[in-house]
mmCIF file of C-alpha atoms in Angstrom:
data_model
loop_
_atom_site.group_PDB
_atom_site.id
_atom_site.type_symbol
_atom_site.label_atom_id
_atom_site.label_comp_id
_atom_site.label_asym_id
_atom_site.label_seq_id
_atom_site.Cartn_x
_atom_site.Cartn_y
_atom_site.Cartn_z
ATOM 1 C CA MET A 1 28.245 209.851 167.024
ATOM 2 C CA GLU A 2 30.566 207.144 168.283
ATOM 3 C CA VAL A 3 29.699 208.026 171.895
ATOM 4 C CA LEU A 4 26.297 209.133 173.175
ATOM 5 C CA VAL A 5 25.585 210.660 176.580
ATOM 6 C CA GLU A 6 22.135 210.610 178.120
ATOM 7 C CA LYS A 7 21.787 212.732 181.251
ATOM 8 C CA ASN A 8 18.915 212.017 183.595
ATOM 9 C CA PRO A 9 20.066 213.605 186.868
ATOM 10 C CA PRO A 10 21.247 212.366 189.229
ATOM 11 C CA ILE A 11 22.634 209.736 186.820
ATOM 12 C CA CYS A 12 23.937 209.656 183.283
ATOM 13 C CA THR A 13 24.547 206.878 180.788
ATOM 14 C CA VAL A 14 27.570 206.930 178.491
ATOM 15 C CA ILE A 15 27.002 204.756 175.431
ATOM 16 C CA ILE A 16 29.657 203.378 173.091
ATOM 17 C CA ASN A 17 27.837 203.602 169.777
ATOM 18 C CA ARG A 18 29.816 201.574 167.239
ATOM 19 C CA PRO A 19 27.668 198.430 167.061
ATOM 20 C CA ASP A 20 28.865 197.622 163.540
ATOM 21 C CA MET A 21 32.400 197.375 164.997
ATOM 22 C CA LYS A 22 31.286 195.506 168.142
ATOM 23 C CA ASN A 23 31.939 198.797 169.943
ATOM 24 C CA ALA A 24 35.679 198.515 169.427
ATOM 25 C CA VAL A 25 37.386 201.750 170.401
ATOM 26 C CA ASP A 26 39.412 203.787 167.925
ATOM 27 C CA GLY A 27 41.128 207.097 168.638
ATOM 28 C CA LYS A 28 38.072 209.274 168.085
ATOM 29 C CA THR A 29 35.916 207.073 170.300
ATOM 30 C CA ALA A 30 38.594 207.098 173.009
ATOM 31 C CA HIS A 31 38.620 210.898 173.014
ATOM 32 C CA LEU A 32 34.840 211.086 173.170
ATOM 33 C CA LEU A 33 34.718 208.623 176.083
ATOM 34 C CA TYR A 34 37.410 210.585 177.895
ATOM 35 C CA GLU A 35 35.558 213.872 177.437
ATOM 36 C CA ALA A 36 32.250 212.299 178.451
ATOM 37 C CA PHE A 37 33.616 211.155 181.791
ATOM 38 C CA LEU A 38 35.425 214.437 182.429
ATOM 39 C CA ASP A 39 32.066 216.153 181.885
ATOM 40 C CA PHE A 40 30.370 213.675 184.244
ATOM 41 C CA GLU A 41 32.987 214.382 186.901
ATOM 42 C CA GLY A 42 32.444 218.132 186.660
ATOM 43 C CA ASP A 43 28.637 218.083 186.548
ATOM 44 C CA GLU A 44 27.342 218.652 190.076
ATOM 45 C CA THR A 45 23.866 217.436 189.121
ATOM 46 C CA LEU A 46 25.217 213.935 188.430
ATOM 47 C CA SER A 47 26.141 211.439 191.151
ATOM 48 C CA ALA A 48 26.627 208.145 189.292
ATOM 49 C CA ALA A 49 27.215 206.996 185.718
ATOM 50 C CA VAL A 50 26.586 203.886 183.653
ATOM 51 C CA LEU A 51 28.863 202.758 180.800
ATOM 52 C CA TYR A 52 26.976 200.751 178.191
ATOM 53 C CA GLY A 53 27.609 199.387 174.703
ATOM 54 C CA GLU A 54 24.930 199.767 172.035
ATOM 55 C CA GLY A 55 23.772 196.800 169.960
ATOM 56 C CA GLY A 56 24.323 193.857 172.292
ATOM 57 C CA THR A 57 28.089 194.139 172.835
ATOM 58 C CA PHE A 58 29.715 196.037 175.683
ATOM 59 C CA CYS A 59 33.099 196.523 174.017
ATOM 60 C CA ALA A 60 35.321 194.249 171.925
ATOM 61 C CA GLY A 61 38.451 196.198 172.875
ATOM 62 C CA ALA A 62 40.664 198.406 170.785
ATOM 63 C CA ASP A 63 39.912 198.717 167.088
ATOM 64 C CA LEU A 64 42.621 196.444 165.669
ATOM 65 C CA LYS A 65 42.018 197.847 162.193
ATOM 66 C CA ALA A 66 42.936 201.292 163.500
ATOM 67 C CA ILE A 67 45.991 199.873 165.250
ATOM 68 C CA SER A 68 47.096 198.096 162.067
ATOM 69 C CA GLN A 69 47.042 201.473 160.295
ATOM 70 C CA TYR A 70 48.793 203.367 163.105
ATOM 71 C CA ASN A 71 51.261 206.019 161.983
ATOM 72 C CA PRO A 72 53.005 208.065 164.707
ATOM 73 C CA ASP A 73 53.214 211.024 162.295
ATOM 74 C CA ASP A 74 49.431 211.078 161.758
ATOM 75 C CA ASP A 75 47.558 213.155 164.330
ATOM 76 C CA SER A 76 44.116 212.024 163.159
ATOM 77 C CA LEU A 77 41.692 211.322 165.998
ATOM 78 C CA SER A 78 40.510 208.285 164.050
ATOM 79 C CA ARG A 79 43.620 206.427 165.143
ATOM 80 C CA ILE A 80 44.673 205.213 168.567
ATOM 81 C CA ASN A 81 48.026 206.417 169.816
ATOM 82 C CA PRO A 82 49.281 203.390 171.773
ATOM 83 C CA LEU A 83 52.632 205.094 172.357
ATOM 84 C CA GLU A 84 51.315 207.909 174.588
ATOM 85 C CA ARG A 85 53.585 207.773 177.646
ATOM 86 C CA ASP A 86 52.161 210.709 179.604
ATOM 87 C CA MET A 87 49.950 209.027 182.194
ATOM 88 C CA SER A 88 48.124 212.305 182.864
ATOM 89 C CA LYS A 89 46.682 212.239 179.344
ATOM 90 C CA ILE A 90 44.044 210.199 177.586
ATOM 91 C CA ALA A 91 44.572 206.436 177.491
ATOM 92 C CA PRO A 92 44.221 204.292 174.344
ATOM 93 C CA MET A 93 40.746 203.186 175.509
ATOM 94 C CA GLY A 94 39.863 206.693 176.689
ATOM 95 C CA PRO A 95 39.116 207.209 180.393
ATOM 96 C CA SER A 96 41.087 204.343 181.948
ATOM 97 C CA ARG A 97 43.729 206.657 183.495
ATOM 98 C CA LEU A 98 41.108 208.861 185.139
ATOM 99 C CA THR A 99 40.408 208.629 188.852
ATOM 100 C CA LEU A 100 36.923 209.957 189.376
ATOM 101 C CA SER A 101 35.308 211.055 192.624
ATOM 102 C CA LYS A 102 31.977 209.458 191.656
ATOM 103 C CA PRO A 103 31.103 205.838 190.852
ATOM 104 C CA VAL A 104 30.684 204.327 187.392
ATOM 105 C CA ILE A 105 28.792 201.087 186.718
ATOM 106 C CA ALA A 106 29.518 198.910 183.684
ATOM 107 C CA ALA A 107 26.376 197.506 182.030
ATOM 108 C CA ILE A 108 27.705 194.472 180.166
ATOM 109 C CA SER A 109 25.996 192.522 177.422
ATOM 110 C CA GLY A 110 27.731 190.325 174.876
ATOM 111 C CA PHE A 111 31.506 190.641 174.830
ATOM 112 C CA ALA A 112 33.662 192.574 177.283
ATOM 113 C CA VAL A 113 37.055 191.479 176.042
ATOM 114 C CA ALA A 114 40.600 192.817 175.674
ATOM 115 C CA GLY A 115 40.389 196.598 176.147
ATOM 116 C CA GLY A 116 36.665 196.189 176.776
ATOM 117 C CA LEU A 117 37.514 194.052 179.787
ATOM 118 C CA GLU A 118 39.912 196.777 180.904
ATOM 119 C CA LEU A 119 37.133 199.375 180.667
ATOM 120 C CA ALA A 120 34.864 197.090 182.702
ATOM 121 C CA CYS A 121 37.596 196.721 185.348
ATOM 122 C CA TRP A 122 38.003 200.514 185.455
ATOM 123 C CA CYS A 123 34.375 200.842 186.517
ATOM 124 C CA ASP A 124 33.437 200.542 190.185
ATOM 125 C CA LEU A 125 30.799 197.842 189.667
ATOM 126 C CA ARG A 126 29.902 195.449 186.869
ATOM 127 C CA VAL A 127 26.360 194.305 186.052
ATOM 128 C CA ALA A 128 26.255 191.628 183.347
ATOM 129 C CA GLU A 129 23.710 189.621 181.427
ATOM 130 C CA TYR A 130 23.847 185.862 181.883
ATOM 131 C CA ASP A 131 25.282 185.248 178.404
ATOM 132 C CA ALA A 132 28.044 187.878 178.603
ATOM 133 C CA VAL A 133 31.597 186.814 177.754
ATOM 134 C CA PHE A 134 34.864 188.077 179.240
ATOM 135 C CA GLY A 135 38.484 187.494 178.298
ATOM 136 C CA VAL A 136 41.904 188.883 177.459
ATOM 137 C CA PHE A 137 41.344 188.179 173.767
ATOM 138 C CA CYS A 138 44.137 190.583 172.751
ATOM 139 C CA ARG A 139 46.522 187.838 173.919
ATOM 140 C CA ARG A 140 45.745 186.029 170.685
ATOM 141 C CA PHE A 141 46.990 188.908 168.512
ATOM 142 C CA GLY A 142 50.068 190.108 170.388
ATOM 143 C CA VAL A 143 48.368 193.279 171.640
ATOM 144 C CA PRO A 144 49.337 194.096 175.248
ATOM 145 C CA LEU A 145 47.125 195.239 178.099
ATOM 146 C CA ILE A 146 47.941 198.936 178.488
ATOM 147 C CA ASP A 147 44.698 200.287 179.969
ATOM 148 C CA GLY A 148 45.068 198.898 183.481
ATOM 149 C CA GLY A 149 44.247 195.245 182.842
ATOM 150 C CA THR A 150 47.400 193.826 184.419
ATOM 151 C CA GLN A 151 46.817 195.943 187.537
ATOM 152 C CA ARG A 152 43.064 196.143 188.063
ATOM 153 C CA LEU A 153 42.179 192.552 187.165
ATOM 154 C CA PRO A 154 44.319 190.939 189.921
ATOM 155 C CA ARG A 155 43.042 193.497 192.423
ATOM 156 C CA LEU A 156 39.491 192.447 191.593
ATOM 157 C CA ILE A 157 39.803 188.657 191.343
ATOM 158 C CA GLY A 158 43.199 187.774 192.843
ATOM 159 C CA ALA A 159 46.586 187.150 191.270
ATOM 160 C CA SER A 160 46.147 183.451 190.466
ATOM 161 C CA ARG A 161 42.854 183.807 188.619
ATOM 162 C CA ALA A 162 44.024 186.947 186.840
ATOM 163 C CA MET A 163 47.214 185.220 185.700
ATOM 164 C CA ASP A 164 45.127 182.408 184.209
ATOM 165 C CA LEU A 165 43.113 184.858 182.122
ATOM 166 C CA ILE A 166 46.093 187.026 181.184
ATOM 167 C CA LEU A 167 48.319 184.138 180.086
ATOM 168 C CA THR A 168 45.750 182.057 178.204
ATOM 169 C CA GLY A 169 43.396 184.634 176.709
ATOM 170 C CA ARG A 170 40.586 182.153 177.302
ATOM 171 C CA ALA A 171 36.929 183.160 177.355
ATOM 172 C CA ILE A 172 34.882 182.924 180.530
ATOM 173 C CA GLY A 173 31.127 183.182 180.821
ATOM 174 C CA ALA A 174 29.175 185.494 183.067
ATOM 175 C CA GLU A 175 28.532 182.877 185.750
ATOM 176 C CA GLU A 176 32.243 182.098 186.144
ATOM 177 C CA ALA A 177 32.974 185.828 186.109
ATOM 178 C CA HIS A 178 30.422 186.266 188.897
ATOM 179 C CA ASN A 179 31.820 183.355 190.883
ATOM 180 C CA ILE A 180 35.363 184.780 190.852
ATOM 181 C CA GLY A 181 34.220 188.293 191.751
ATOM 182 C CA LEU A 182 34.675 189.993 188.406
ATOM 183 C CA VAL A 183 30.921 190.563 187.990
ATOM 184 C CA ASN A 184 28.864 191.967 190.863
ATOM 185 C CA ARG A 185 25.354 191.197 189.614
ATOM 186 C CA LEU A 186 23.850 188.965 186.938
ATOM 187 C CA VAL A 187 20.658 189.960 185.129
ATOM 188 C CA ASP A 188 18.445 188.609 182.389
ATOM 189 C CA LYS A 189 19.291 189.170 178.738
ATOM 190 C CA GLY A 190 18.089 192.514 177.462
ATOM 191 C CA SER A 191 17.776 194.067 180.916
ATOM 192 C CA VAL A 192 21.329 195.107 181.746
ATOM 193 C CA ARG A 193 21.057 198.803 180.995
ATOM 194 C CA LYS A 194 17.814 199.138 182.935
ATOM 195 C CA GLU A 195 19.214 197.235 185.920
ATOM 196 C CA ALA A 196 22.511 199.139 185.912
ATOM 197 C CA GLU A 197 20.688 202.465 185.784
ATOM 198 C CA LYS A 198 18.434 201.321 188.625
ATOM 199 C CA LEU A 199 21.531 200.492 190.693
ATOM 200 C CA ALA A 200 23.064 203.870 189.797
ATOM 201 C CA ARG A 201 19.937 205.649 191.046
ATOM 202 C CA GLU A 202 20.013 203.676 194.289
ATOM 203 C CA ILE A 203 23.619 204.736 194.856
ATOM 204 C CA ALA A 204 22.862 208.332 193.864
ATOM 205 C CA ALA A 205 20.061 208.454 196.460
ATOM 206 C CA LEU A 206 22.464 207.760 199.337
ATOM 207 C CA PRO A 207 24.212 210.502 201.370
ATOM 208 C CA GLN A 208 26.871 211.471 198.843
ATOM 209 C CA LEU A 209 29.666 212.959 200.944
ATOM 210 C CA CYS A 210 29.901 209.853 203.109
ATOM 211 C CA MET A 211 29.655 207.444 200.165
ATOM 212 C CA ARG A 212 32.319 209.225 198.151
ATOM 213 C CA SER A 213 34.596 209.498 201.175
ATOM 214 C CA ASP A 214 34.388 205.759 201.908
ATOM 215 C CA ARG A 215 34.895 204.986 198.211
ATOM 216 C CA GLU A 216 38.021 207.149 198.055
ATOM 217 C CA ALA A 217 39.379 205.702 201.305
ATOM 218 C CA MET A 218 39.064 202.211 199.865
ATOM 219 C CA ILE A 219 40.671 203.106 196.527
ATOM 220 C CA ARG A 220 43.584 204.933 198.134
ATOM 221 C CA GLY A 221 44.009 202.619 201.090
ATOM 222 C CA ILE A 222 44.010 199.267 199.341
ATOM 223 C CA GLU A 223 47.727 199.530 198.533
ATOM 224 C CA MET A 224 48.783 201.040 201.872
ATOM 225 C CA GLU A 225 50.094 199.356 204.970
ATOM 226 C CA MET A 226 47.157 198.575 207.251
ATOM 227 C CA GLN A 227 48.005 201.171 209.909
ATOM 228 C CA ASP A 228 48.380 203.915 207.300
ATOM 229 C CA ALA A 229 45.126 202.845 205.650
ATOM 230 C CA LEU A 230 43.281 202.922 208.959
ATOM 231 C CA GLU A 231 44.617 206.397 209.631
ATOM 232 C CA LEU A 232 43.469 207.522 206.178
ATOM 233 C CA GLU A 233 40.010 206.057 206.762
ATOM 234 C CA PHE A 234 39.738 207.815 210.129
ATOM 235 C CA ARG A 235 40.875 211.217 208.800
ATOM 236 C CA MET A 236 38.420 211.079 205.932
ATOM 237 C CA GLY A 237 35.610 209.805 208.147
ATOM 238 C CA ILE A 238 36.117 212.652 210.613
ATOM 239 C CA LYS A 239 35.625 215.154 207.779
ATOM 240 C CA VAL A 240 32.289 213.518 206.981
ATOM 241 C CA LEU A 241 31.256 213.664 210.643
ATOM 242 C CA GLU A 242 32.265 217.323 210.847
ATOM 243 C CA SER A 243 30.215 218.116 207.742
ATOM 244 C CA GLY A 244 26.961 217.382 209.576
ATOM 245 C CA GLU A 245 25.813 214.766 207.075
ATOM 246 C CA SER A 246 26.107 211.956 209.632
ATOM 247 C CA VAL A 247 24.201 213.888 212.300
ATOM 248 C CA SER A 248 21.445 214.606 209.801
ATOM 249 C CA GLY A 249 21.263 210.924 208.909
ATOM 250 C CA ALA A 250 21.174 209.885 212.552
ATOM 251 C CA ARG A 251 18.285 212.258 213.195
ATOM 252 C CA ARG A 252 16.354 210.817 210.262
ATOM 253 C CA PHE A 253 16.933 207.367 211.712
ATOM 254 C CA THR A 254 15.662 208.278 215.172
ATOM 255 C CA LYS A 255 12.545 209.914 213.723
ATOM 256 C CA LYS A 256 11.696 206.663 211.959
#
């Protein structure tokens, strides 16, 4: 299988399993990734997910061989459909048009480039090994960013730094990626999946209604005018307070 899913509630790990292709994503893999994250979203036993690439590479982007053979009259799932214009449907890399209610952590080893970088940016957090490599490598082959790269990358690292990467297609190492805010945590080689799953469990152990509410308020509010964003934050926070979760947490605190 091109995509494996390992469920260990309250977390699950979604694994791109095309190591012989550096985990490049073709149409079938995109569909499997999309379905895996829809299933994660609907599974009430799961609170956080990890996205990982088997074989020492996170994801080398879209499968350029599949793109080179693209035929709009061929409905085979083995081919990417880069011309899909309906933003409510599956994206070329799979889940990158989905807005989930629960967090996803990218566990990055080796290359996270082109569409692989876009998948990493789609995740909420990025844990990377010290020798990981990032870049808009598709720049070198005339393949555009169509899975959120031009929008999510500047939101994560700022317009100036994102423009540098988008225009040049240059490679950056994990330490530079960490310094500019693209990577959240650096870990030793060979440990990224373990560390990302540990982080996922830590997040899953927190009061979930409050965490998800604050996460959603940030995602929705980041593009709003400040006053509107503050109002959104307050409305969503009041719902959490009314749920009783905050009172329960406060009582646990006082007992300690």
